[in-house]
């Protein structure tokens, strides 16, 4: 059974064409009792018919052009595959063999055509290329974009004037990511075109961080699968759908979505259907309104429009009244084509026609090279054109067509990727328009390939606001993403950062720890310098301690004044006035040294505070120790034959005080020389603030100073305790004993309190110990004497002191 071309014209060289001019095919009944009838095709596809017309236009233009093939005419044979791969195989065999029925045991080895243009769909193109491939007949497709066709090993003689889906699929993922749609659905044709394209998109989407809620596919001959796809779309939460579909499958899906009233989805389309006029119906805009997708650039070929709507029907199509008898068979089978003669509303949106035009010119330029054509002598007609020569010539073509586009093929036989980004919009007259809103050019540098005019886009429902399609809302700064168990990476919960951590960007994977000297703010989106804490003069605690310090100094000066005024009285004389004044002076220094513990620690204040504390208290305790020894010596001196007081006179008392104090000075100098106390930022106790304190430097030095003070206090306490019951009316040893008892109790309590107190309370505890012990000494030793000097002056007599009065 032969297959006649739908359109044909003889020439010196022949170019074949295969298009899906009809969209449906009816299988004949196979009774095996009679010769099968021809396959019946129905459903005119206007866009595919325009491809055939464009091919004829380009051939006619070349035949009229004396520059390319001056004395050679190009003929054509155009077949209709009726959107069927089975019919594609029949067309391929017819193009190779011709339609004449011949008998014989040999063949010429020459195919009926020298090159083939087609097909529109990748699956049919694969059938065509594999059938013609062993004979090395070049096939140039205008819209078969499957990346699988890039294999030169499997398809060595295949070329295309359109880019591979490798670029479109990646661009789709970039487009989705650009608008922040991280939760999408995906539907593709169950074909080579749809499966390969979707596989590349899914891989690119994963790289871009886009999650796919579902991936569904169906074939045009599987209505039950189509209904399942519609149900999945209906139940899904993704508002964006990427449709990698051929226009036939897209038309089927559109019908079902309209029937189920599924609207408001943002469709992202591919070149196969985004500008297909066949999808524009009265109800389609409610589903596809606002759709975005990549489209081949519009055809801009002078003279083409007039040819399509007028010249073709007047000069090329032979089924008219005058010649109907000579071509009766093909004309009778294709009477429905006459219905297209009045159609012209699709011409403005022709896009793939440019690719058909380029394909015809590519073949003609390769023939120009093979036939060694020249301006003066024309082409050598005697040269036998072999198909593989045309293949090799096509690899080297590089020319510019009249609309300004350059034509060449890369190493995979494809053209450079250039797309328009189009948006389904409704015009002012209510018509559906495919409005360009950007472009993609793979030949440009990576940062300049994608250009979008977002303001010109109309979104579904006629809205100007960008639709949102995410599984989980974006996590604000201050939180981080925690993936939901068993769900894709785009589905997550937003968990606040822990204390001391921050995230200053949206959708952070993890929170970062603040630097050591910083702390997170309340919103956890920034790190602020930690609050520096120390016992300052301005805070309440500092003011209270300053008050008691100065109050102690005032009381000490008051006592010193009273002693000075009454220095010649028996009471003052009996209490060793020189040591008493030195003790009052040292007590004033003890009170004042507490001020060095208040305020911001510096290098000098840290060294001063501990050394001043150690030296002044040793001076104070040394004076008390001297007074205790004087009491003991005085009692011994009253015994018969005792001469002890001459060995502990005023000079010896001064030397004793100086000696004990000098030892403390030596300890402090060693401490400051070897490892002095320095300011230290303590970040260990509180995480949210820094305690500015004085590090001890050498703990041994600190405890040596404190231990020496404690040793002298204990020694003083023991001696005073031994002298407490000496026969004396005014026994000063009792007062010293009690003062040392308070002193030791305070400092024994201080040690655990000092170790366990946090922050500036450590300093406050130390100041409290200094003030408490100082007040204890002041009150215990000097309060009874001041009481007599001020309130009971009558007791300030020698007789009373010697116990000779009642």
PDB file of N, CA and C in Angstrom, residues 67-142:
ATOM      1  N   UNK A  67      20.937  33.625  -6.600  1.00  0.00           N
ATOM      2  CA  UNK A  67      22.218  33.659  -5.878  1.00  0.00           C
ATOM      3  C   UNK A  67      22.572  32.326  -5.241  1.00  0.00           C
ATOM      4  N   UNK A  68      21.573  31.544  -4.840  1.00  0.00           N
ATOM      5  CA  UNK A  68      21.880  30.327  -4.092  1.00  0.00           C
ATOM      6  C   UNK A  68      22.003  29.119  -5.024  1.00  0.00           C
ATOM      7  N   UNK A  69      20.934  28.777  -5.692  1.00  0.00           N
ATOM      8  CA  UNK A  69      20.939  27.670  -6.658  1.00  0.00           C
ATOM      9  C   UNK A  69      20.416  28.203  -7.990  1.00  0.00           C
ATOM     10  N   UNK A  70      21.288  28.890  -8.724  1.00  0.00           N
ATOM     11  CA  UNK A  70      20.808  29.630  -9.908  1.00  0.00           C
ATOM     12  C   UNK A  70      20.141  28.780 -10.991  1.00  0.00           C
ATOM     13  N   UNK A  71      20.660  27.612 -11.315  1.00  0.00           N
ATOM     14  CA  UNK A  71      20.076  26.807 -12.387  1.00  0.00           C
ATOM     15  C   UNK A  71      19.535  25.476 -11.880  1.00  0.00           C
ATOM     16  N   UNK A  72      19.213  25.449 -10.581  1.00  0.00           N
ATOM     17  CA  UNK A  72      18.678  24.239  -9.955  1.00  0.00           C
ATOM     18  C   UNK A  72      17.325  24.575  -9.346  1.00  0.00           C
ATOM     19  N   UNK A  73      16.364  23.717  -9.567  1.00  0.00           N
ATOM     20  CA  UNK A  73      15.048  23.902  -8.941  1.00  0.00           C
ATOM     21  C   UNK A  73      14.875  22.884  -7.813  1.00  0.00           C
ATOM     22  N   UNK A  74      14.245  23.333  -6.758  1.00  0.00           N
ATOM     23  CA  UNK A  74      13.982  22.467  -5.615  1.00  0.00           C
ATOM     24  C   UNK A  74      12.517  22.036  -5.658  1.00  0.00           C
ATOM     25  N   UNK A  75      12.301  20.745  -5.529  1.00  0.00           N
ATOM     26  CA  UNK A  75      10.947  20.227  -5.419  1.00  0.00           C
ATOM     27  C   UNK A  75      10.676  19.777  -4.001  1.00  0.00           C
ATOM     28  N   UNK A  76       9.450  19.393  -3.727  1.00  0.00           N
ATOM     29  CA  UNK A  76       9.124  18.976  -2.360  1.00  0.00           C
ATOM     30  C   UNK A  76       8.054  17.904  -2.370  1.00  0.00           C
ATOM     31  N   UNK A  77       8.068  17.107  -1.327  1.00  0.00           N
ATOM     32  CA  UNK A  77       7.025  16.121  -1.061  1.00  0.00           C
ATOM     33  C   UNK A  77       6.681  16.231   0.427  1.00  0.00           C
ATOM     34  N   UNK A  78       5.495  16.665   0.713  1.00  0.00           N
ATOM     35  CA  UNK A  78       5.072  16.906   2.095  1.00  0.00           C
ATOM     36  C   UNK A  78       4.024  15.869   2.475  1.00  0.00           C
ATOM     37  N   UNK A  79       4.297  15.141   3.541  1.00  0.00           N
ATOM     38  CA  UNK A  79       3.395  14.094   4.023  1.00  0.00           C
ATOM     39  C   UNK A  79       2.741  14.513   5.345  1.00  0.00           C
ATOM     40  N   UNK A  80       1.589  13.975   5.564  1.00  0.00           N
ATOM     41  CA  UNK A  80       0.838  14.204   6.804  1.00  0.00           C
ATOM     42  C   UNK A  80       0.911  12.929   7.641  1.00  0.00           C
ATOM     43  N   UNK A  81       1.475  13.042   8.856  1.00  0.00           N
ATOM     44  CA  UNK A  81       1.570  11.840   9.698  1.00  0.00           C
ATOM     45  C   UNK A  81       0.388  11.704  10.653  1.00  0.00           C
ATOM     46  N   UNK A  82      -0.542  12.658  10.603  1.00  0.00           N
ATOM     47  CA  UNK A  82      -1.783  12.574  11.388  1.00  0.00           C
ATOM     48  C   UNK A  82      -1.511  12.371  12.884  1.00  0.00           C
ATOM     49  N   UNK A  83      -0.394  12.953  13.383  1.00  0.00           N
ATOM     50  CA  UNK A  83      -0.018  12.885  14.807  1.00  0.00           C
ATOM     51  C   UNK A  83       0.118  11.448  15.289  1.00  0.00           C
ATOM     52  N   UNK A  84       0.631  10.587  14.431  1.00  0.00           N
ATOM     53  CA  UNK A  84       0.775   9.174  14.769  1.00  0.00           C
ATOM     54  C   UNK A  84       2.178   8.706  14.419  1.00  0.00           C
ATOM     55  N   UNK A  85       2.825   8.018  15.338  1.00  0.00           N
ATOM     56  CA  UNK A  85       4.158   7.482  15.055  1.00  0.00           C
ATOM     57  C   UNK A  85       4.107   6.381  14.001  1.00  0.00           C
ATOM     58  N   UNK A  86       2.993   5.660  13.958  1.00  0.00           N
ATOM     59  CA  UNK A  86       2.824   4.638  12.926  1.00  0.00           C
ATOM     60  C   UNK A  86       2.807   5.284  11.550  1.00  0.00           C
ATOM     61  N   UNK A  87       2.072   6.363  11.437  1.00  0.00           N
ATOM     62  CA  UNK A  87       2.010   7.077  10.167  1.00  0.00           C
ATOM     63  C   UNK A  87       3.346   7.737   9.842  1.00  0.00           C
ATOM     64  N   UNK A  88       4.120   8.114  10.885  1.00  0.00           N
ATOM     65  CA  UNK A  88       5.452   8.690  10.657  1.00  0.00           C
ATOM     66  C   UNK A  88       6.362   7.676   9.975  1.00  0.00           C
ATOM     67  N   UNK A  89       6.240   6.420  10.389  1.00  0.00           N
ATOM     68  CA  UNK A  89       7.034   5.366   9.770  1.00  0.00           C
ATOM     69  C   UNK A  89       6.657   5.199   8.294  1.00  0.00           C
ATOM     70  N   UNK A  90       5.358   5.247   8.027  1.00  0.00           N
ATOM     71  CA  UNK A  90       4.904   5.121   6.629  1.00  0.00           C
ATOM     72  C   UNK A  90       5.420   6.284   5.802  1.00  0.00           C
ATOM     73  N   UNK A  91       5.373   7.489   6.381  1.00  0.00           N
ATOM     74  CA  UNK A  91       5.854   8.667   5.650  1.00  0.00           C
ATOM     75  C   UNK A  91       7.348   8.557   5.377  1.00  0.00           C
ATOM     76  N   UNK A  92       8.110   8.066   6.364  1.00  0.00           N
ATOM     77  CA  UNK A  92       9.553   7.921   6.188  1.00  0.00           C
ATOM     78  C   UNK A  92       9.874   6.949   5.053  1.00  0.00           C
ATOM     79  N   UNK A  93       9.162   5.824   5.013  1.00  0.00           N
ATOM     80  CA  UNK A  93       9.395   4.852   3.954  1.00  0.00           C
ATOM     81  C   UNK A  93       9.030   5.434   2.594  1.00  0.00           C
ATOM     82  N   UNK A  94       7.941   6.207   2.564  1.00  0.00           N
ATOM     83  CA  UNK A  94       7.518   6.807   1.296  1.00  0.00           C
ATOM     84  C   UNK A  94       8.538   7.835   0.813  1.00  0.00           C
ATOM     85  N   UNK A  95       9.107   8.611   1.751  1.00  0.00           N
ATOM     86  CA  UNK A  95      10.093   9.626   1.367  1.00  0.00           C
ATOM     87  C   UNK A  95      11.374   8.989   0.844  1.00  0.00           C
ATOM     88  N   UNK A  96      11.708   7.831   1.375  1.00  0.00           N
ATOM     89  CA  UNK A  96      12.930   7.174   0.901  1.00  0.00           C
ATOM     90  C   UNK A  96      12.711   6.466  -0.424  1.00  0.00           C
ATOM     91  N   UNK A  97      11.519   5.878  -0.598  1.00  0.00           N
ATOM     92  CA  UNK A  97      11.288   5.023  -1.772  1.00  0.00           C
ATOM     93  C   UNK A  97      10.518   5.700  -2.882  1.00  0.00           C
ATOM     94  N   UNK A  98       9.778   6.730  -2.584  1.00  0.00           N
ATOM     95  CA  UNK A  98       8.884   7.304  -3.582  1.00  0.00           C
ATOM     96  C   UNK A  98       7.543   6.599  -3.538  1.00  0.00           C
ATOM     97  N   UNK A  99       6.561   7.081  -4.290  1.00  0.00           N
ATOM     98  CA  UNK A  99       5.230   6.480  -4.227  1.00  0.00           C
ATOM     99  C   UNK A  99       4.902   5.649  -5.465  1.00  0.00           C
ATOM    100  N   UNK A 100       5.883   5.451  -6.371  1.00  0.00           N
ATOM    101  CA  UNK A 100       5.601   4.625  -7.527  1.00  0.00           C
ATOM    102  C   UNK A 100       5.732   3.142  -7.154  1.00  0.00           C
ATOM    103  N   UNK A 101       4.841   2.343  -7.733  1.00  0.00           N
ATOM    104  CA  UNK A 101       4.904   0.888  -7.544  1.00  0.00           C
ATOM    105  C   UNK A 101       5.782   0.309  -8.649  1.00  0.00           C
ATOM    106  N   UNK A 102       6.944  -0.260  -8.282  1.00  0.00           N
ATOM    107  CA  UNK A 102       7.879  -0.788  -9.284  1.00  0.00           C
ATOM    108  C   UNK A 102       8.201  -2.227  -8.962  1.00  0.00           C
ATOM    109  N   UNK A 103       8.584  -2.947  -9.977  1.00  0.00           N
ATOM    110  CA  UNK A 103       8.979  -4.346  -9.815  1.00  0.00           C
ATOM    111  C   UNK A 103      10.439  -4.486 -10.215  1.00  0.00           C
ATOM    112  N   UNK A 104      11.153  -5.327  -9.557  1.00  0.00           N
ATOM    113  CA  UNK A 104      12.545  -5.539  -9.908  1.00  0.00           C
ATOM    114  C   UNK A 104      13.313  -6.105  -8.739  1.00  0.00           C
ATOM    115  N   UNK A 105      14.483  -6.622  -9.064  1.00  0.00           N
ATOM    116  CA  UNK A 105      15.302  -7.228  -8.019  1.00  0.00           C
ATOM    117  C   UNK A 105      16.384  -6.294  -7.505  1.00  0.00           C
ATOM    118  N   UNK A 106      16.445  -5.089  -8.017  1.00  0.00           N
ATOM    119  CA  UNK A 106      17.497  -4.157  -7.586  1.00  0.00           C
ATOM    120  C   UNK A 106      16.897  -2.777  -7.432  1.00  0.00           C
ATOM    121  N   UNK A 107      17.629  -1.932  -6.670  1.00  0.00           N
ATOM    122  CA  UNK A 107      17.193  -0.538  -6.507  1.00  0.00           C
ATOM    123  C   UNK A 107      18.375   0.361  -6.806  1.00  0.00           C
ATOM    124  N   UNK A 108      18.084   1.606  -7.037  1.00  0.00           N
ATOM    125  CA  UNK A 108      19.135   2.546  -7.460  1.00  0.00           C
ATOM    126  C   UNK A 108      20.039   2.952  -6.308  1.00  0.00           C
ATOM    127  N   UNK A 109      19.564   2.786  -5.083  1.00  0.00           N
ATOM    128  CA  UNK A 109      20.352   3.224  -3.932  1.00  0.00           C
ATOM    129  C   UNK A 109      20.187   4.695  -3.633  1.00  0.00           C
ATOM    130  N   UNK A 110      19.446   5.394  -4.449  1.00  0.00           N
ATOM    131  CA  UNK A 110      19.218   6.825  -4.266  1.00  0.00           C
ATOM    132  C   UNK A 110      17.822   7.029  -3.695  1.00  0.00           C
ATOM    133  N   UNK A 111      17.712   7.749  -2.577  1.00  0.00           N
ATOM    134  CA  UNK A 111      16.407   8.002  -1.970  1.00  0.00           C
ATOM    135  C   UNK A 111      15.630   8.991  -2.803  1.00  0.00           C
ATOM    136  N   UNK A 112      14.329   9.010  -2.583  1.00  0.00           N
ATOM    137  CA  UNK A 112      13.460   9.909  -3.352  1.00  0.00           C
ATOM    138  C   UNK A 112      13.681  11.364  -2.987  1.00  0.00           C
ATOM    139  N   UNK A 113      14.195  11.645  -1.800  1.00  0.00           N
ATOM    140  CA  UNK A 113      14.461  13.026  -1.370  1.00  0.00           C
ATOM    141  C   UNK A 113      15.905  13.106  -0.891  1.00  0.00           C
ATOM    142  N   UNK A 114      16.466  14.309  -0.908  1.00  0.00           N
ATOM    143  CA  UNK A 114      17.841  14.526  -0.474  1.00  0.00           C
ATOM    144  C   UNK A 114      17.917  14.985   0.975  1.00  0.00           C
ATOM    145  N   UNK A 115      16.838  15.452   1.524  1.00  0.00           N
ATOM    146  CA  UNK A 115      16.780  15.870   2.933  1.00  0.00           C
ATOM    147  C   UNK A 115      15.318  15.916   3.341  1.00  0.00           C
ATOM    148  N   UNK A 116      15.080  15.831   4.662  1.00  0.00           N
ATOM    149  CA  UNK A 116      13.708  15.825   5.183  1.00  0.00           C
ATOM    150  C   UNK A 116      13.589  16.891   6.264  1.00  0.00           C
ATOM    151  N   UNK A 117      12.499  17.645   6.207  1.00  0.00           N
ATOM    152  CA  UNK A 117      12.203  18.624   7.259  1.00  0.00           C
ATOM    153  C   UNK A 117      11.037  18.090   8.082  1.00  0.00           C
ATOM    154  N   UNK A 118      11.232  17.982   9.382  1.00  0.00           N
ATOM    155  CA  UNK A 118      10.197  17.474  10.280  1.00  0.00           C
ATOM    156  C   UNK A 118      10.862  16.615  11.354  1.00  0.00           C
ATOM    157  N   UNK A 119      10.151  16.133  12.292  1.00  0.00           N
ATOM    158  CA  UNK A 119       8.740  16.453  12.487  1.00  0.00           C
ATOM    159  C   UNK A 119       8.594  17.442  13.630  1.00  0.00           C
ATOM    160  N   UNK A 120       7.321  17.689  14.021  1.00  0.00           N
ATOM    161  CA  UNK A 120       7.096  18.678  15.065  1.00  0.00           C
ATOM    162  C   UNK A 120       7.298  18.090  16.452  1.00  0.00           C
ATOM    163  N   UNK A 121       6.949  16.838  16.655  1.00  0.00           N
ATOM    164  CA  UNK A 121       7.054  16.236  17.976  1.00  0.00           C
ATOM    165  C   UNK A 121       8.280  15.328  18.037  1.00  0.00           C
ATOM    166  N   UNK A 122       8.839  15.256  19.235  1.00  0.00           N
ATOM    167  CA  UNK A 122      10.099  14.522  19.403  1.00  0.00           C
ATOM    168  C   UNK A 122       9.943  13.031  19.152  1.00  0.00           C
ATOM    169  N   UNK A 123       8.860  12.424  19.647  1.00  0.00           N
ATOM    170  CA  UNK A 123       8.692  10.976  19.478  1.00  0.00           C
ATOM    171  C   UNK A 123       8.616  10.599  18.012  1.00  0.00           C
ATOM    172  N   UNK A 124       7.838  11.364  17.245  1.00  0.00           N
ATOM    173  CA  UNK A 124       7.732  11.100  15.803  1.00  0.00           C
ATOM    174  C   UNK A 124       9.050  11.365  15.105  1.00  0.00           C
ATOM    175  N   UNK A 125       9.764  12.401  15.564  1.00  0.00           N
ATOM    176  CA  UNK A 125      11.063  12.720  14.967  1.00  0.00           C
ATOM    177  C   UNK A 125      12.071  11.607  15.221  1.00  0.00           C
ATOM    178  N   UNK A 126      11.990  11.009  16.406  1.00  0.00           N
ATOM    179  CA  UNK A 126      12.885   9.891  16.719  1.00  0.00           C
ATOM    180  C   UNK A 126      12.628   8.720  15.764  1.00  0.00           C
ATOM    181  N   UNK A 127      11.349   8.426  15.521  1.00  0.00           N
ATOM    182  CA  UNK A 127      10.995   7.359  14.569  1.00  0.00           C
ATOM    183  C   UNK A 127      11.542   7.690  13.194  1.00  0.00           C
ATOM    184  N   UNK A 128      11.339   8.920  12.759  1.00  0.00           N
ATOM    185  CA  UNK A 128      11.795   9.340  11.434  1.00  0.00           C
ATOM    186  C   UNK A 128      13.317   9.262  11.332  1.00  0.00           C
ATOM    187  N   UNK A 129      14.031   9.752  12.373  1.00  0.00           N
ATOM    188  CA  UNK A 129      15.499   9.796  12.329  1.00  0.00           C
ATOM    189  C   UNK A 129      16.103   8.398  12.380  1.00  0.00           C
ATOM    190  N   UNK A 130      15.496   7.522  13.172  1.00  0.00           N
ATOM    191  CA  UNK A 130      16.030   6.164  13.254  1.00  0.00           C
ATOM    192  C   UNK A 130      15.772   5.381  11.973  1.00  0.00           C
ATOM    193  N   UNK A 131      14.684   5.701  11.316  1.00  0.00           N
ATOM    194  CA  UNK A 131      14.368   5.005  10.059  1.00  0.00           C
ATOM    195  C   UNK A 131      15.292   5.447   8.941  1.00  0.00           C
ATOM    196  N   UNK A 132      15.539   6.743   8.874  1.00  0.00           N
ATOM    197  CA  UNK A 132      16.365   7.273   7.779  1.00  0.00           C
ATOM    198  C   UNK A 132      17.855   7.266   8.118  1.00  0.00           C
ATOM    199  N   UNK A 133      18.162   7.114   9.417  1.00  0.00           N
ATOM    200  CA  UNK A 133      19.557   7.201   9.849  1.00  0.00           C
ATOM    201  C   UNK A 133      20.500   6.246   9.150  1.00  0.00           C
ATOM    202  N   UNK A 134      20.156   4.963   8.999  1.00  0.00           N
ATOM    203  CA  UNK A 134      21.090   4.042   8.318  1.00  0.00           C
ATOM    204  C   UNK A 134      21.422   4.469   6.895  1.00  0.00           C
ATOM    205  N   UNK A 135      20.551   5.241   6.277  1.00  0.00           N
ATOM    206  CA  UNK A 135      20.787   5.704   4.897  1.00  0.00           C
ATOM    207  C   UNK A 135      21.397   7.099   4.876  1.00  0.00           C
ATOM    208  N   UNK A 136      21.655   7.661   6.076  1.00  0.00           N
ATOM    209  CA  UNK A 136      22.310   8.961   6.242  1.00  0.00           C
ATOM    210  C   UNK A 136      21.570  10.071   5.503  1.00  0.00           C
ATOM    211  N   UNK A 137      20.266   9.960   5.507  1.00  0.00           N
ATOM    212  CA  UNK A 137      19.457  11.039   4.937  1.00  0.00           C
ATOM    213  C   UNK A 137      19.279  12.100   6.023  1.00  0.00           C
ATOM    214  N   UNK A 138      19.689  13.351   5.793  1.00  0.00           N
ATOM    215  CA  UNK A 138      19.588  14.375   6.841  1.00  0.00           C
ATOM    216  C   UNK A 138      18.132  14.719   7.161  1.00  0.00           C
ATOM    217  N   UNK A 139      17.859  14.821   8.449  1.00  0.00           N
ATOM    218  CA  UNK A 139      16.547  15.228   8.939  1.00  0.00           C
ATOM    219  C   UNK A 139      16.742  16.517   9.741  1.00  0.00           C
ATOM    220  N   UNK A 140      16.001  17.556   9.401  1.00  0.00           N
ATOM    221  CA  UNK A 140      16.075  18.825  10.129  1.00  0.00           C
ATOM    222  C   UNK A 140      14.703  19.112  10.728  1.00  0.00           C
ATOM    223  N   UNK A 141      14.660  19.126  12.059  1.00  0.00           N
ATOM    224  CA  UNK A 141      13.392  19.400  12.737  1.00  0.00           C
ATOM    225  C   UNK A 141      13.335  20.867  13.145  1.00  0.00           C
ATOM    226  N   UNK A 142      12.134  21.392  13.141  1.00  0.00           N
ATOM    227  CA  UNK A 142      11.910  22.790  13.515  1.00  0.00           C
ATOM    228  C   UNK A 142      11.430  22.932  14.954  1.00  0.00           C
TER     229      UNK A 142
END
